Amino acid sequence: MWVLGIDTSCDDTGVGLVRNGQVVVNLVASQVALHEAYGGVVPELASREHLKALPSLTERALAEAGIGRKDLDLIAATRGPGLIGALLVGYTFAKGLAWALGRPFYAVHHLEAHIAAAWPEDLEPPFLALVASGGHTHLFEVQALGRYRLLGATRDDAAGEAFDKVARLLGLGFPGGPEIERLARETGEAIPFPIPLRDQKGYDFSFSGLKTKALQLVERGAPKAALAKGFQQAAIGHLAEVVLRAAQDTGHRVLLVAGGVAANQVLQERFRRAGLRVYFPAKGLSQDNGAMVALAAWRRHQAGLPPSPLSLGATAYWPLEEVGREGA
Ligand SMILES: Nc1ncnc2c1ncn2[C@@H]1O[C@H](COP(=O)(O)OP(=O)(O)OP(=O)(O)O)[C@@H](O)[C@H]1O
Ligand SMILES: [Mg+2]
């Protein structure tokens, strides 16, 4: 069974093809260069670029898989959350394709897709899932596919956003995560940063204090690599502390780490040493992409969850805990 997955939630156009739960093709057209000059994503430009890229990217994905449109069995796209204009392009394109081919359509939650990218097919819930990306730092208890309890979330910046902002302070490129990771590897020395929210009772995250500390250090002319290493250690230490405390309190021994930040090797090493069974997305599946959307739809189909009506619209705001209640 072939599943086409499309993600246009932000500034990357993602088209993926999954066959019986295995990723066959995963193409991402990056818009980084387009938005660079503006210092951030310009929503209207992102939408137009998705519109330009999608038809040919989809054709290329089909060609690389050696199949035609008619071979597709399920069509899926990110419904939200994200930039509404950008979402609408991929979502409407996918619905049109599903309608024209007469195939079932799955409206996918972007965070369920990130989680699906790290979720081995034989792993039964419940377990914990940390989604750490450019827009989210959310810790969930996954009770079942489609049933999520939010345990904690960032109070200010997302983890990936903090990596991006500190990278910019250091004059590095975008996205900042891989740049910080590379620079930190150049030194053995780390400037110590205080770990945030150490005395909280809940499972929230906060990265704005680390960002402020980085700014102060940059202004004082601190060595860049040691600064990057110290920031990275504290950001990852903070993520690990909160998640491990939640694991201890709830008794969960299995953890998925998903989203763009999950690609960080220091983070992976830290969580692997934590004494939990921990899973990460395969290479190329942690940042926004279409294959993770196809994987989420495939799992929904396998679990017997119904496809979505074509009358269902895209939405910028959609908490993951409310998935499955969109008809209510
Ligand atoms: N090696 C890394 N270390 C730390 N952060 C990383 C690394 N690689 C990527 N990132 C961060 O991941 C983020 C991008 O992830 P992703 O594409 O999942 O997020 P997004 O789409 O921006 O946000 P969301 O998924 O919440 O809508 C960026 O902020 C980037 O800096
Ligand atoms: Mg994302």
GROMACS .gro file of C-alpha atoms and ligand atoms in nm:
model
  360
    1MET     CA    1   0.000   0.000   0.000
    2TRP     CA    2   0.138   0.338  -0.109
    3VAL     CA    3   0.082   0.652   0.099
    4LEU     CA    4   0.164   1.004  -0.020
    5GLY     CA    5   0.236   1.257   0.258
    6ILE     CA    6   0.265   1.633   0.215
    7ASP     CA    7   0.384   1.891   0.466
    8THR     CA    8   0.372   2.265   0.398
    9SER     CA    9   0.325   2.383   0.757
   10CYS     CA   10   0.608   2.635   0.752
   11ASP     CA   11   0.890   2.711   0.511
   12ASP     CA   12   0.981   2.365   0.379
   13THR     CA   13   0.788   2.185   0.107
   14GLY     CA   14   0.786   1.817   0.201
   15VAL     CA   15   0.665   1.533  -0.020
   16GLY     CA   16   0.712   1.174   0.098
   17LEU     CA   17   0.612   0.829  -0.020
   18VAL     CA   18   0.571   0.539   0.220
   19ARG     CA   19   0.508   0.181   0.116
   20ASN     CA   20   0.364  -0.054   0.378
   21GLY     CA   21   0.509   0.159   0.656
   22GLN     CA   22   0.857   0.195   0.498
   23VAL     CA   23   0.985   0.531   0.374
   24VAL     CA   24   1.070   0.499   0.003
   25VAL     CA   25   1.112   0.864  -0.103
   26ASN     CA   26   1.135   1.177   0.110
   27LEU     CA   27   1.192   1.504  -0.076
   28VAL     CA   28   1.220   1.842   0.094
   29ALA     CA   29   1.249   2.169  -0.098
   30SER     CA   30   1.404   2.419   0.140
   31GLN     CA   31   1.311   2.787   0.132
   32VAL     CA   32   1.593   2.893   0.363
   33ALA     CA   33   1.768   3.106   0.101
   34LEU     CA   34   1.444   3.288   0.012
   35HIS     CA   35   1.366   3.399   0.368
   36GLU     CA   36   1.726   3.463   0.476
   37ALA     CA   37   1.727   3.825   0.363
   38TYR     CA   38   1.427   3.902   0.588
   39GLY     CA   39   1.567   3.741   0.905
   40GLY     CA   40   1.265   3.512   0.939
   41VAL     CA   41   0.993   3.332   0.747
   42VAL     CA   42   0.766   3.565   0.545
   43PRO     CA   43   0.431   3.380   0.541
   44GLU     CA   44   0.304   3.510   0.207
   45LEU     CA   45   0.632   3.426   0.031
   46ALA     CA   46   0.628   3.079   0.189
   47SER     CA   47   0.278   3.009   0.051
   48ARG     CA   48   0.373   3.120  -0.300
   49GLU     CA   49   0.687   2.911  -0.295
   50HIS     CA   50   0.496   2.600  -0.183
   51LEU     CA   51   0.255   2.657  -0.470
   52LYS     CA   52   0.543   2.673  -0.718
   53ALA     CA   53   0.730   2.373  -0.577
   54LEU     CA   54   0.455   2.120  -0.503
   55PRO     CA   55   0.348   1.988  -0.846
   56SER     CA   56   0.700   1.919  -0.971
   57LEU     CA   57   0.821   1.786  -0.634
   58THR     CA   58   0.528   1.544  -0.628
   59GLU     CA   59   0.601   1.431  -0.985
   60ARG     CA   60   0.967   1.380  -0.892
   61ALA     CA   61   0.876   1.177  -0.584
   62LEU     CA   62   0.651   0.949  -0.792
   63ALA     CA   63   0.921   0.911  -1.058
   64GLU     CA   64   1.187   0.824  -0.797
   65ALA     CA   65   0.956   0.560  -0.650
   66GLY     CA   66   0.883   0.431  -0.999
   67ILE     CA   67   0.506   0.462  -0.960
   68GLY     CA   68   0.226   0.670  -1.108
   69ARG     CA   69  -0.049   0.872  -0.940
   70LYS     CA   70  -0.294   0.589  -0.982
   71ASP     CA   71  -0.076   0.362  -0.769
   72LEU     CA   72  -0.137   0.580  -0.464
   73ASP     CA   73  -0.371   0.420  -0.211
   74LEU     CA   74  -0.393   0.693   0.055
   75ILE     CA   75  -0.325   1.066   0.041
   76ALA     CA   76  -0.228   1.264   0.350
   77ALA     CA   77  -0.133   1.621   0.434
   78THR     CA   78  -0.060   1.830   0.741
   79ARG     CA   79  -0.382   2.003   0.848
   80GLY     CA   80  -0.219   2.208   1.126
   81PRO     CA   81  -0.078   2.365   1.333
   82GLY     CA   82   0.136   2.600   1.126
   83LEU     CA   83   0.118   2.909   0.905
   84ILE     CA   84  -0.235   2.902   0.768
   85GLY     CA   85  -0.154   3.023   0.416
   86ALA     CA   86   0.132   2.775   0.387
   87LEU     CA   87  -0.075   2.487   0.527
   88LEU     CA   88  -0.360   2.558   0.286
   89VAL     CA   89  -0.139   2.507  -0.018
   90GLY     CA   90  -0.030   2.150   0.063
   91TYR     CA   91  -0.357   2.057   0.231
   92THR     CA   92  -0.574   2.171  -0.059
   93PHE     CA   93  -0.338   2.019  -0.317
   94ALA     CA   94  -0.358   1.683  -0.136
   95LYS     CA   95  -0.736   1.699  -0.100
   96GLY     CA   96  -0.769   1.777  -0.471
   97LEU     CA   97  -0.551   1.479  -0.556
   98ALA     CA   98  -0.750   1.250  -0.324
   99TRP     CA   99  -1.075   1.372  -0.479
  100ALA     CA  100  -0.953   1.331  -0.835
  101LEU     CA  101  -0.816   0.981  -0.772
  102GLY     CA  102  -1.106   0.878  -0.549
  103ARG     CA  103  -0.873   0.779  -0.265
  104PRO     CA  104  -0.915   0.822   0.115
  105PHE     CA  105  -0.766   1.140   0.257
  106TYR     CA  106  -0.602   1.174   0.600
  107ALA     CA  107  -0.578   1.519   0.763
  108VAL     CA  108  -0.269   1.483   0.981
  109HIS     CA  109  -0.164   1.673   1.292
  110HIS     CA  110   0.191   1.804   1.246
  111LEU     CA  111   0.304   1.684   1.590
  112GLU     CA  112   0.148   1.340   1.545
  113ALA     CA  113   0.356   1.323   1.226
  114HIS     CA  114   0.674   1.419   1.415
  115ILE     CA  115   0.595   1.147   1.672
  116ALA     CA  116   0.514   0.891   1.399
  117ALA     CA  117   0.861   0.953   1.251
  118ALA     CA  118   1.021   0.813   1.569
  119TRP     CA  119   0.764   0.544   1.649
  120PRO     CA  120   0.872   0.186   1.563
  121GLU     CA  121   0.576  -0.008   1.429
  122ASP     CA  122   0.597  -0.278   1.697
  123LEU     CA  123   0.608  -0.036   1.992
  124GLU     CA  124   0.283  -0.039   2.189
  125PRO     CA  125   0.174   0.266   2.389
  126PRO     CA  126   0.170   0.404   2.651
  127PHE     CA  127   0.501   0.591   2.646
  128LEU     CA  128   0.637   0.944   2.670
  129ALA     CA  129   0.707   1.159   2.366
  130LEU     CA  130   0.911   1.478   2.365
  131VAL     CA  131   0.863   1.695   2.056
  132ALA     CA  132   1.144   1.952   2.037
  133SER     CA  133   1.143   2.162   1.722
  134GLY     CA  134   1.149   2.519   1.594
  135GLY     CA  135   0.792   2.584   1.707
  136HIS     CA  136   0.732   2.335   1.989
  137THR     CA  137   0.885   2.191   2.303
  138HIS     CA  138   0.606   1.970   2.430
  139LEU     CA  139   0.610   1.659   2.647
  140PHE     CA  140   0.321   1.417   2.595
  141GLU     CA  141   0.204   1.093   2.741
  142VAL     CA  142   0.103   0.888   2.435
  143GLN     CA  143  -0.187   0.673   2.553
  144ALA     CA  144  -0.276   0.546   2.205
  145LEU     CA  145  -0.244   0.664   1.847
  146GLY     CA  146  -0.468   0.971   1.854
  147ARG     CA  147  -0.484   0.997   2.234
  148TYR     CA  148  -0.232   1.233   2.392
  149ARG     CA  149  -0.201   1.395   2.734
  150LEU     CA  150   0.011   1.709   2.758
  151LEU     CA  151   0.245   1.692   3.057
  152GLY     CA  152   0.441   2.012   2.998
  153ALA     CA  153   0.546   2.266   2.737
  154THR     CA  154   0.778   2.557   2.692
  155ARG     CA  155   0.680   2.878   2.869
  156ASP     CA  156   0.864   3.095   2.616
  157ASP     CA  157   1.089   2.995   2.325
  158ALA     CA  158   1.092   2.649   2.171
  159ALA     CA  159   1.420   2.456   2.202
  160GLY     CA  160   1.499   2.480   1.830
  161GLU     CA  161   1.410   2.848   1.830
  162ALA     CA  162   1.662   2.904   2.112
  163PHE     CA  163   1.934   2.723   1.910
  164ASP     CA  164   1.843   2.944   1.612
  165LYS     CA  165   1.853   3.267   1.814
  166VAL     CA  166   2.182   3.188   1.989
  167ALA     CA  167   2.333   3.088   1.653
  168ARG     CA  168   2.230   3.425   1.516
  169LEU     CA  169   2.393   3.603   1.814
  170LEU     CA  170   2.711   3.414   1.726
  171GLY     CA  171   2.688   3.517   1.361
  172LEU     CA  172   2.618   3.161   1.245
  173GLY     CA  173   2.380   3.053   0.967
  174PHE     CA  174   2.023   2.920   0.977
  175PRO     CA  175   1.904   2.671   1.094
  176GLY     CA  176   2.110   2.729   1.405
  177GLY     CA  177   2.094   2.384   1.565
  178PRO     CA  178   2.344   2.207   1.337
  179GLU     CA  179   2.570   2.517   1.339
  180ILE     CA  180   2.586   2.529   1.721
  181GLU     CA  181   2.647   2.155   1.734
  182ARG     CA  182   2.936   2.186   1.486
  183LEU     CA  183   3.096   2.485   1.662
  184ALA     CA  184   3.064   2.321   2.007
  185ARG     CA  185   3.259   2.021   1.877
  186GLU     CA  186   3.561   2.246   1.810
  187THR     CA  187   3.641   2.293   2.179
  188GLY     CA  188   3.677   2.093   2.497
  189GLU     CA  189   3.576   2.390   2.708
  190ALA     CA  190   3.221   2.489   2.796
  191ILE     CA  191   3.112   2.813   2.963
  192PRO     CA  192   2.866   2.704   3.234
  193PHE     CA  193   2.503   2.816   3.190
  194PRO     CA  194   2.249   2.778   3.471
  195ILE     CA  195   1.989   2.504   3.408
  196PRO     CA  196   1.640   2.662   3.394
  197LEU     CA  197   1.334   2.580   3.612
  198ARG     CA  198   1.515   2.350   3.852
  199ASP     CA  199   1.265   2.397   4.134
  200GLN     CA  200   0.937   2.363   3.942
  201LYS     CA  201   0.687   2.092   4.036
  202GLY     CA  202   0.556   2.044   3.680
  203TYR     CA  203   0.721   1.947   3.352
  204ASP     CA  204   0.755   2.280   3.174
  205PHE     CA  205   1.051   2.411   2.978
  206SER     CA  206   1.205   2.756   2.942
  207PHE     CA  207   1.482   2.872   2.712
  208SER     CA  208   1.465   3.252   2.729
  209GLY     CA  209   1.706   3.273   3.025
  210LEU     CA  210   1.969   3.076   2.832
  211LYS     CA  211   1.925   3.312   2.538
  212THR     CA  212   1.972   3.619   2.762
  213LYS     CA  213   2.283   3.466   2.917
  214ALA     CA  214   2.420   3.398   2.568
  215LEU     CA  215   2.358   3.762   2.472
  216GLN     CA  216   2.545   3.887   2.780
  217LEU     CA  217   2.838   3.657   2.703
  218VAL     CA  218   2.851   3.771   2.339
  219GLU     CA  219   2.855   4.134   2.454
  220ARG     CA  220   3.146   4.053   2.686
  221GLY     CA  221   3.336   3.896   2.398
  222ALA     CA  222   3.334   3.539   2.536
  223PRO     CA  223   3.495   3.271   2.315
  224LYS     CA  224   3.229   3.153   2.069
  225ALA     CA  225   3.288   2.779   2.068
  226ALA     CA  226   3.291   2.754   2.450
  227LEU     CA  227   2.976   2.964   2.459
  228ALA     CA  228   2.804   2.738   2.203
  229LYS     CA  229   2.912   2.428   2.395
  230GLY     CA  230   2.789   2.567   2.729
  231PHE     CA  231   2.455   2.672   2.581
  232GLN     CA  232   2.406   2.335   2.412
  233GLN     CA  233   2.489   2.146   2.733
  234ALA     CA  234   2.245   2.352   2.938
  235ALA     CA  235   1.962   2.335   2.681
  236ILE     CA  236   1.998   1.958   2.649
  237GLY     CA  237   2.054   1.915   3.024
  238HIS     CA  238   1.729   2.104   3.086
  239LEU     CA  239   1.533   1.888   2.837
  240ALA     CA  240   1.675   1.571   2.992
  241GLU     CA  241   1.613   1.675   3.354
  242VAL     CA  242   1.246   1.755   3.296
  243VAL     CA  243   1.176   1.447   3.086
  244LEU     CA  244   1.357   1.209   3.322
  245ARG     CA  245   1.171   1.349   3.622
  246ALA     CA  246   0.842   1.299   3.436
  247ALA     CA  247   0.946   0.942   3.353
  248GLN     CA  248   1.024   0.876   3.718
  249ASP     CA  249   0.698   1.029   3.844
  250THR     CA  250   0.475   0.855   3.589
  251GLY     CA  251   0.662   0.524   3.582
  252HIS     CA  252   0.708   0.529   3.203
  253ARG     CA  253   1.025   0.357   3.084
  254VAL     CA  254   0.988   0.424   2.709
  255LEU     CA  255   1.053   0.760   2.546
  256LEU     CA  256   1.036   0.894   2.190
  257VAL     CA  257   1.227   1.212   2.110
  258ALA     CA  258   1.103   1.381   1.791
  259GLY     CA  259   1.123   1.713   1.602
  260GLY     CA  260   1.422   1.889   1.447
  261VAL     CA  261   1.622   1.911   1.771
  262ALA     CA  262   1.613   1.529   1.802
  263ALA     CA  263   1.882   1.520   1.531
  264ASN     CA  264   2.134   1.661   1.781
  265GLN     CA  265   2.399   1.396   1.856
  266VAL     CA  266   2.482   1.530   2.203
  267LEU     CA  267   2.112   1.513   2.289
  268GLN     CA  268   2.085   1.156   2.157
  269GLU     CA  269   2.388   1.055   2.361
  270ARG     CA  270   2.246   1.221   2.675
  271PHE     CA  271   1.910   1.042   2.646
  272ARG     CA  272   2.069   0.708   2.556
  273ARG     CA  273   2.259   0.720   2.886
  274ALA     CA  274   1.941   0.793   3.084
  275GLY     CA  275   1.837   0.436   3.153
  276LEU     CA  276   1.516   0.449   2.948
  277ARG     CA  277   1.429   0.274   2.623
  278VAL     CA  278   1.458   0.569   2.390
  279TYR     CA  279   1.377   0.610   2.020
  280PHE     CA  280   1.470   0.883   1.773
  281PRO     CA  281   1.362   0.948   1.413
  282ALA     CA  282   1.583   0.798   1.143
  283LYS     CA  283   1.813   1.039   0.962
  284GLY     CA  284   1.619   1.289   0.749
  285LEU     CA  285   1.295   1.231   0.939
  286SER     CA  286   1.344   1.462   1.239
  287GLN     CA  287   1.295   1.797   1.066
  288ASP     CA  288   0.975   1.882   0.878
  289ASN     CA  289   0.916   1.641   0.589
  290GLY     CA  290   0.640   1.466   0.397
  291ALA     CA  291   0.729   1.106   0.483
  292MET     CA  292   0.641   1.158   0.850
  293VAL     CA  293   0.294   1.273   0.742
  294ALA     CA  294   0.255   0.960   0.529
  295LEU     CA  295   0.374   0.747   0.824
  296ALA     CA  296   0.112   0.902   1.054
  297ALA     CA  297  -0.163   0.837   0.797
  298TRP     CA  298  -0.043   0.481   0.743
  299ARG     CA  299  -0.057   0.413   1.117
  300ARG     CA  300  -0.405   0.566   1.141
  301HIS     CA  301  -0.519   0.345   0.856
  302GLN     CA  302  -0.361   0.037   1.017
  303ALA     CA  303  -0.527   0.118   1.350
  304GLY     CA  304  -0.866   0.139   1.179
  305LEU     CA  305  -0.905   0.513   1.237
  306PRO     CA  306  -1.129   0.668   0.972
  307PRO     CA  307  -1.006   0.901   0.695
  308SER     CA  308  -1.104   1.268   0.708
  309PRO     CA  309  -1.394   1.430   0.524
  310LEU     CA  310  -1.282   1.655   0.238
  311SER     CA  311  -1.499   1.928   0.393
  312LEU     CA  312  -1.256   1.957   0.687
  313GLY     CA  313  -1.051   2.278   0.663
  314ALA     CA  314  -0.688   2.344   0.761
  315THR     CA  315  -0.619   2.517   1.093
  316ALA     CA  316  -0.331   2.725   1.230
  317TYR     CA  317  -0.422   2.639   1.590
  318TRP     CA  318  -0.480   2.276   1.688
  319PRO     CA  319  -0.358   2.135   2.021
  320LEU     CA  320  -0.249   1.771   1.984
  321GLU     CA  321  -0.468   1.674   2.282
  322GLU     CA  322  -0.771   1.772   2.071
  323VAL     CA  323  -0.692   1.539   1.784
  324GLY     CA  324  -0.991   1.321   1.699
  325ARG     CA  325  -1.237   1.573   1.835
  326GLU     CA  326  -1.224   1.807   1.534
  327GLY     CA  327  -1.575   1.707   1.430
  328ALA     CA  328  -1.714   1.791   1.776
  329LIG     N1  329   2.149   1.922   1.534
  329LIG     C1  330   2.058   2.003   1.586
  329LIG     N2  331   2.068   2.049   1.714
  329LIG     C2  332   1.976   2.131   1.767
  329LIG     N3  333   1.872   2.179   1.698
  329LIG     C3  334   1.855   2.139   1.572
  329LIG     C4  335   1.947   2.049   1.508
  329LIG     N4  336   1.904   2.027   1.380
  329LIG     C5  337   1.792   2.102   1.365
  329LIG     N5  338   1.763   2.169   1.478
  329LIG     C6  339   1.654   2.266   1.501
  329LIG     O1  340   1.529   2.209   1.464
  329LIG     C7  341   1.442   2.314   1.423
  329LIG     C8  342   1.367   2.272   1.298
  329LIG     O2  343   1.290   2.159   1.330
  329LIG     P1  344   1.150   2.131   1.263
  329LIG     O3  345   1.166   2.141   1.116
  329LIG     O4  346   1.097   2.006   1.320
  329LIG     O5  347   1.072   2.250   1.329
  329LIG     P2  348   0.969   2.356   1.275
  329LIG     O6  349   0.891   2.305   1.165
  329LIG     O7  350   1.047   2.480   1.260
  329LIG     O8  351   0.872   2.370   1.401
  329LIG     P3  352   0.739   2.287   1.429
  329LIG     O9  353   0.764   2.147   1.392
  329LIG    O10  354   0.721   2.305   1.576
  329LIG    O11  355   0.633   2.351   1.349
  329LIG     C9  356   1.527   2.438   1.403
  329LIG    O12  357   1.500   2.528   1.507
  329LIG    C10  358   1.670   2.385   1.408
  329LIG    O13  359   1.764   2.475   1.458
  330MG      MG  360   0.794   2.058   1.238
   0.00000   0.00000   0.00000
